[in-house]
Coordinates of N, CA and C in Angstrom, one line a residue:
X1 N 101.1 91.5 115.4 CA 99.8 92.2 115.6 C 98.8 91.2 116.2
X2 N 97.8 91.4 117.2 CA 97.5 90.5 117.7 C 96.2 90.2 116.9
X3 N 95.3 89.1 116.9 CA 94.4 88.5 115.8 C 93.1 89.5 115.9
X4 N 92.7 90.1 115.2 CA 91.5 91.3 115.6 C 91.1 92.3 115.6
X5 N 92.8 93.1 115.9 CA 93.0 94.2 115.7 C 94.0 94.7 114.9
X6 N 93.0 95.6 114.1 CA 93.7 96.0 113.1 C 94.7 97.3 113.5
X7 N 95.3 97.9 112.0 CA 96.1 98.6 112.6 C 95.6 100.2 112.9
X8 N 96.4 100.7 113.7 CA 96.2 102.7 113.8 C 95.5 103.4 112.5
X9 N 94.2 103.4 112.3 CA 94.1 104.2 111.2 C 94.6 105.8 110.8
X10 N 95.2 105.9 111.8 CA 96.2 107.5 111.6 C 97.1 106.9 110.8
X11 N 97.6 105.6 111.1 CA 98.8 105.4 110.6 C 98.7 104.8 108.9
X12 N 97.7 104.9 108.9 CA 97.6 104.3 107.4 C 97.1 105.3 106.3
X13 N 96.9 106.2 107.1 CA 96.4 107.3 106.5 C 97.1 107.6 104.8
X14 N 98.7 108.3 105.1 CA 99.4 108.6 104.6 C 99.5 108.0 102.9
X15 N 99.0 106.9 102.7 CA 98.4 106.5 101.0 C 97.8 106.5 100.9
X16 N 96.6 106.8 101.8 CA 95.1 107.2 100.9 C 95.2 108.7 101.1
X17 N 95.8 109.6 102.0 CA 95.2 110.6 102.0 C 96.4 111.2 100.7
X18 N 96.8 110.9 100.0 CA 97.8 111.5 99.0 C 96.7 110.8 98.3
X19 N 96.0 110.3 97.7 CA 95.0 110.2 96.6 C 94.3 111.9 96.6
X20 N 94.4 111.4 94.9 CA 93.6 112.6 94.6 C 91.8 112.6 94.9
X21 N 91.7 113.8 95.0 CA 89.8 113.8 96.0 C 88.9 113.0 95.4
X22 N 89.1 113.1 93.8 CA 87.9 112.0 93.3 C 87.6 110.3 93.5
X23 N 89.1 110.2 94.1 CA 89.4 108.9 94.4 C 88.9 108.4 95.7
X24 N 89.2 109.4 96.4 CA 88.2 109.2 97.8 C 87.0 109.2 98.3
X25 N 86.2 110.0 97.1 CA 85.1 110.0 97.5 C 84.3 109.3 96.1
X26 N 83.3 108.0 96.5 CA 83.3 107.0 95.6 C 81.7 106.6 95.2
X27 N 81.0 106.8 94.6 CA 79.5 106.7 94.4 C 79.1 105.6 95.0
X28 N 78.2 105.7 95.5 CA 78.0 104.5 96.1 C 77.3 103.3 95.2
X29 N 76.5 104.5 93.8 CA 75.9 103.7 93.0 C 76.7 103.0 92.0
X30 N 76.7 102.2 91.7 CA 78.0 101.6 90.5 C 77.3 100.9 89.3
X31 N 78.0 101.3 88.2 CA 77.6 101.2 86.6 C 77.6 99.7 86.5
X32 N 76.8 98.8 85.9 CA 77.6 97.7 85.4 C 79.1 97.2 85.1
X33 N 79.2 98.5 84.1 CA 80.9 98.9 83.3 C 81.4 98.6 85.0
X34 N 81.1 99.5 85.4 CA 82.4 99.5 86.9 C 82.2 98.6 87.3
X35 N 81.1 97.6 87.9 CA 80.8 96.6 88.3 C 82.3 95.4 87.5
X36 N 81.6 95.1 86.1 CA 82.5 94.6 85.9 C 83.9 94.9 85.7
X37 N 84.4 96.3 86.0 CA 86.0 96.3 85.9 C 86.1 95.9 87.6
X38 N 85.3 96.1 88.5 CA 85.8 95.9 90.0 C 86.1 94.5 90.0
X39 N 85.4 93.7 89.6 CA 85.7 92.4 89.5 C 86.8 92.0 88.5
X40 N 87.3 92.5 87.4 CA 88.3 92.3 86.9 C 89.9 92.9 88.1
X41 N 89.7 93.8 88.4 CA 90.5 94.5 89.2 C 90.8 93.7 90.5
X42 N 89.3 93.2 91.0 CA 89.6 92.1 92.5 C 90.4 91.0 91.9
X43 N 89.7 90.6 90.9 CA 90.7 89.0 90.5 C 91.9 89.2 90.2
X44 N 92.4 90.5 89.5 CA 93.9 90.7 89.4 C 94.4 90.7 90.7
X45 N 94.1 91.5 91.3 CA 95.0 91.7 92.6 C 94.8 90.6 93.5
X46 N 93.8 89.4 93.4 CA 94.0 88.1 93.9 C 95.7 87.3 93.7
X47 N 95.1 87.5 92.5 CA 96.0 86.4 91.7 C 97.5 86.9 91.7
X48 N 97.5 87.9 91.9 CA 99.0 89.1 92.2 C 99.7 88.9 93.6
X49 N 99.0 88.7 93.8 CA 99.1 88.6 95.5 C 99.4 87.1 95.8
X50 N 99.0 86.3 95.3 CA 99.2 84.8 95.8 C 100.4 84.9 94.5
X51 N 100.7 85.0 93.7 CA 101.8 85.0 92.5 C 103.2 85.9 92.9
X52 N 102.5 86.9 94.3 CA 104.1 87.4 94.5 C 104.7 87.5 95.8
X53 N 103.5 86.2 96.4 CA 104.2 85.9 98.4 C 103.5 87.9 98.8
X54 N 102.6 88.3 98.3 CA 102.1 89.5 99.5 C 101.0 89.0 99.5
X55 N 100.3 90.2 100.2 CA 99.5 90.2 101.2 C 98.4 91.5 101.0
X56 N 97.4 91.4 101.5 CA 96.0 92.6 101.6 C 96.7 93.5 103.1
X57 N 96.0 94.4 102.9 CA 96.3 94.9 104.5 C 95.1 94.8 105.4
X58 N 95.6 93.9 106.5 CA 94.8 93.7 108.1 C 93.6 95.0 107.9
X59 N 93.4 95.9 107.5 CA 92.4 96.3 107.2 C 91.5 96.7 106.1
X60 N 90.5 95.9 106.0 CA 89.9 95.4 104.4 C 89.4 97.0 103.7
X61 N 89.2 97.7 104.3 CA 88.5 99.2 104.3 C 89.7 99.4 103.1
X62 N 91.2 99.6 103.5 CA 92.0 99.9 102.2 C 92.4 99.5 101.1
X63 N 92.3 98.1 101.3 CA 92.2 97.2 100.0 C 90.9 97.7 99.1
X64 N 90.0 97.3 100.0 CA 88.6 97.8 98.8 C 88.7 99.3 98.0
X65 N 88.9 100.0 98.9 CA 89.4 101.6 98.8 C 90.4 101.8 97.2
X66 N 91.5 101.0 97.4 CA 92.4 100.8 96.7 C 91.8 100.3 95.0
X67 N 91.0 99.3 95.5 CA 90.4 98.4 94.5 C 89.7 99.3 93.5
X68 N 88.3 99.7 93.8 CA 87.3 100.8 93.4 C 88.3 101.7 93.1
X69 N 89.1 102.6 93.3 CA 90.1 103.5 92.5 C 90.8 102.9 91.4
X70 N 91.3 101.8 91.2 CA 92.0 101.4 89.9 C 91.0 100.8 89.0
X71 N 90.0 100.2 89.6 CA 88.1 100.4 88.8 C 88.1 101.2 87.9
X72 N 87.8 102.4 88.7 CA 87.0 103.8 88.3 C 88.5 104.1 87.1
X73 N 89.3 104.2 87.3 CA 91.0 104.5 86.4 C 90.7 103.6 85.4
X74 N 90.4 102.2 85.1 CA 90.4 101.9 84.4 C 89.0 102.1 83.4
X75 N 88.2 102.6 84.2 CA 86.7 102.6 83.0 C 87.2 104.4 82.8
X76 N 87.4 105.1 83.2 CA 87.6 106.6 82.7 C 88.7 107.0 81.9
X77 N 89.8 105.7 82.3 CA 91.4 106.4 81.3 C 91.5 105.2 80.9
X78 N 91.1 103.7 80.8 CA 91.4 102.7 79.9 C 92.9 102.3 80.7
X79 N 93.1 102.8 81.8 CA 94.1 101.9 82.7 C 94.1 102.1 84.0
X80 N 94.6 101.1 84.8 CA 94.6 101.1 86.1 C 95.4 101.8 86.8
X81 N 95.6 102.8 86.3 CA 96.4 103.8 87.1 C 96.5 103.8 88.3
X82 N 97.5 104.3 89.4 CA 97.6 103.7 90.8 C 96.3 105.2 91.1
X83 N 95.6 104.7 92.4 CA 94.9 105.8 92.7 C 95.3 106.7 94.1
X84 N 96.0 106.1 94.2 CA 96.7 106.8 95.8 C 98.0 107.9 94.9
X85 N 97.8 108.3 94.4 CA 99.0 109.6 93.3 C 98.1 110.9 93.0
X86 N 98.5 111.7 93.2 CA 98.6 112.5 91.9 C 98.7 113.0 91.1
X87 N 97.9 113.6 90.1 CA 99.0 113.7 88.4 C 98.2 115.0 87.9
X88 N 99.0 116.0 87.3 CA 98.7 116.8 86.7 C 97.8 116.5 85.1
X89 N 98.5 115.1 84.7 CA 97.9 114.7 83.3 C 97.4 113.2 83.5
X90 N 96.6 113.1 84.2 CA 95.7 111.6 84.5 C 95.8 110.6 82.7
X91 N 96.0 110.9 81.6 CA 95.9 110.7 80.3 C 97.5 110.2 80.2
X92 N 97.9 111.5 80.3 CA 100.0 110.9 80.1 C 100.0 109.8 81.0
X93 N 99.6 110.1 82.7 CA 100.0 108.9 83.0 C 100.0 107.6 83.1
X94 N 98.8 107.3 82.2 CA 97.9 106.1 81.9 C 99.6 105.3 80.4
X95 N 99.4 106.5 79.4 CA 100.3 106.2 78.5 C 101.4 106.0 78.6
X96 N 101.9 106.3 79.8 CA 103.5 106.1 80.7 C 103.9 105.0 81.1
X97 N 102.7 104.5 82.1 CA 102.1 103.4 82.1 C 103.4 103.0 83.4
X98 N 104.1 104.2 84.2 CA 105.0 103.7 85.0 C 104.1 103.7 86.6
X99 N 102.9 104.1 86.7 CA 102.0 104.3 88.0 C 101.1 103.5 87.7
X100 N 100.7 102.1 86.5 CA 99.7 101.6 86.2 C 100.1 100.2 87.0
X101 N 98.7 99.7 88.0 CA 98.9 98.8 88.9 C 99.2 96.9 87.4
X102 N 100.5 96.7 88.1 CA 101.4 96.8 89.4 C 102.0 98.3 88.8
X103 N 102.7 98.7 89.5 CA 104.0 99.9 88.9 C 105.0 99.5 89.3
X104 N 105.9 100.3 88.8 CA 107.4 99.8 88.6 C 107.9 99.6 90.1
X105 N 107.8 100.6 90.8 CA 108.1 99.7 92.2 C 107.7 98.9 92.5
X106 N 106.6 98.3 92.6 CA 106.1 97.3 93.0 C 106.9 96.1 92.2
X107 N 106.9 96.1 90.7 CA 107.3 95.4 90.0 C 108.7 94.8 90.4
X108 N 109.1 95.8 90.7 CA 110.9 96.0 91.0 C 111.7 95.7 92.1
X109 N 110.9 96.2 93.5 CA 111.1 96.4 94.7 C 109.4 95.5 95.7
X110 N 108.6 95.1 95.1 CA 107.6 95.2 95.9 C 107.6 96.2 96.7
X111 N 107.8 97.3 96.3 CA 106.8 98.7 97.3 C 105.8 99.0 96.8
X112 N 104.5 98.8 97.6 CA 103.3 99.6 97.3 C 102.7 100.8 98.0
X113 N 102.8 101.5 96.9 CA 102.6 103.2 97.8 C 101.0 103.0 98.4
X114 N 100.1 101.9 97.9 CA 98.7 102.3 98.3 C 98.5 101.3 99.1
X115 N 99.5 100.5 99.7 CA 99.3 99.4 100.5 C 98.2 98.6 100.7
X116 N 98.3 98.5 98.7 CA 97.5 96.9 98.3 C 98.3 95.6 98.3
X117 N 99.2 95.3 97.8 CA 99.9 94.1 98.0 C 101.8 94.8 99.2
X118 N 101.1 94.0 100.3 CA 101.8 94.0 101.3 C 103.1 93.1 101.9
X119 N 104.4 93.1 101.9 CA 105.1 92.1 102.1 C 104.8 91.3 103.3
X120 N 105.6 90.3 103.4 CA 105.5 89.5 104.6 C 106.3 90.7 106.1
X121 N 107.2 91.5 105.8 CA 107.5 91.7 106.9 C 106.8 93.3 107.2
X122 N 105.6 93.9 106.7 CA 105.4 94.6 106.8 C 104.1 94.9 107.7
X123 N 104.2 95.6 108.7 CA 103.5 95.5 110.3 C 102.1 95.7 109.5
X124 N 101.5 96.3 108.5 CA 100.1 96.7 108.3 C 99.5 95.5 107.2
X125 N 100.4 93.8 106.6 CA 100.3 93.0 106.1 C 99.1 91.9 107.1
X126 N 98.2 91.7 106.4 CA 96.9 90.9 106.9 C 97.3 89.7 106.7
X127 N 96.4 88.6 106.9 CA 96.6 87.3 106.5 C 95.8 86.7 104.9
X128 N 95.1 87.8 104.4 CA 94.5 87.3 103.4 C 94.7 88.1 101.7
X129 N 94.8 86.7 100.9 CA 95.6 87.3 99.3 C 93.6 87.1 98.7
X130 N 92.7 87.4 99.4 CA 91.3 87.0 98.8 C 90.6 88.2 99.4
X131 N 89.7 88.5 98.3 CA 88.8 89.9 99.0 C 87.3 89.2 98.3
X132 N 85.9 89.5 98.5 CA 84.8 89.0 97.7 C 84.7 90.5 97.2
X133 N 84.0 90.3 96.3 CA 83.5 91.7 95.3 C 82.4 92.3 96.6
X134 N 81.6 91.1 97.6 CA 81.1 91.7 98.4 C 81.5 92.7 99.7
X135 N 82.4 92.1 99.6 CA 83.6 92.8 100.8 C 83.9 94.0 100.2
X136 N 84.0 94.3 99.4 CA 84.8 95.4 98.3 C 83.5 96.3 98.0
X137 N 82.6 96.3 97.7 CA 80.9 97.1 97.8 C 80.9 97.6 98.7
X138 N 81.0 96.9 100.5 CA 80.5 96.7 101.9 C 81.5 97.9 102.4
X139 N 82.6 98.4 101.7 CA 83.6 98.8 102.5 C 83.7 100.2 101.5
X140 N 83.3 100.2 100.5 CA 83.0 101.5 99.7 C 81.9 102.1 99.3
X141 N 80.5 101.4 99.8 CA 79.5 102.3 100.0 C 79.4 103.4 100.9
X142 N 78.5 104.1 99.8 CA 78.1 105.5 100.8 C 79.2 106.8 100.9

């Protein structure tokens, strides 16, 4: 991919638009509480990311996106449930604990359905395992 351009946003669609609607659409105002879980949640997925050879995706809009959903999952159900899913029981699946970021795929396979940690050979993988809490506000306000 050449240095700049990111990728088809049609083509990236397909993990966020399978998030359920509350996930998508994100207050722009944010609690302390959320404040501080977004920063617990950015450092995890730093430190995840340089601990497992991936990668953010070439466009920061879905990382952040990504980010603020496992936020909000962790201050409402007390886990970081993946936010790009579905679930009939948002509660069971916190206590199942098989869609709580990382999830078992990822754990198992490195597949990430919400294409937060990205392999090396995967065309929508960026160059960077670092996001700022500022970057992550900048890209989910409004």
């Amino acid at each position: 991919m050449a240095a700049g351009s990111g990728p088809d946003p049609a083509r990236l669609s397909p993990a966020l638009m399978s998030a359920d609607s509350s996930s998508a659409e994100s207050s722009s105002a944010t609690s302390s509480s959320g404040s501080e879980s977004l920063e617990v949640i950015r450092k995890f997925a730093e430190t995840y990311a340089q601990r497992t050879g991936t990668y953010f995706c070439s466009e920061p809009s879905v990382t952040a996106v990504v980010l603020e959903g496992l936020a909000r999952h962790k201050d409402e159900l007390g886990g970081a449930l993946c936010p790009c899913r579905h679930y009939e029981d948002k509660e069971a699946e916190v206590a199942q604990a098989f869609w709580n970021c990382p999830c078992v795929p990822m754990r198992e396979r490195k597949e990430c359905h919400c294409m937060l940690f990205l392999t090396e050979d995967n065309p929508f993988r960026g160059e960077k395992q670092t996001i700022t809490l500022e970057e992550v506000k900048a890209h989910t306000a409004g």
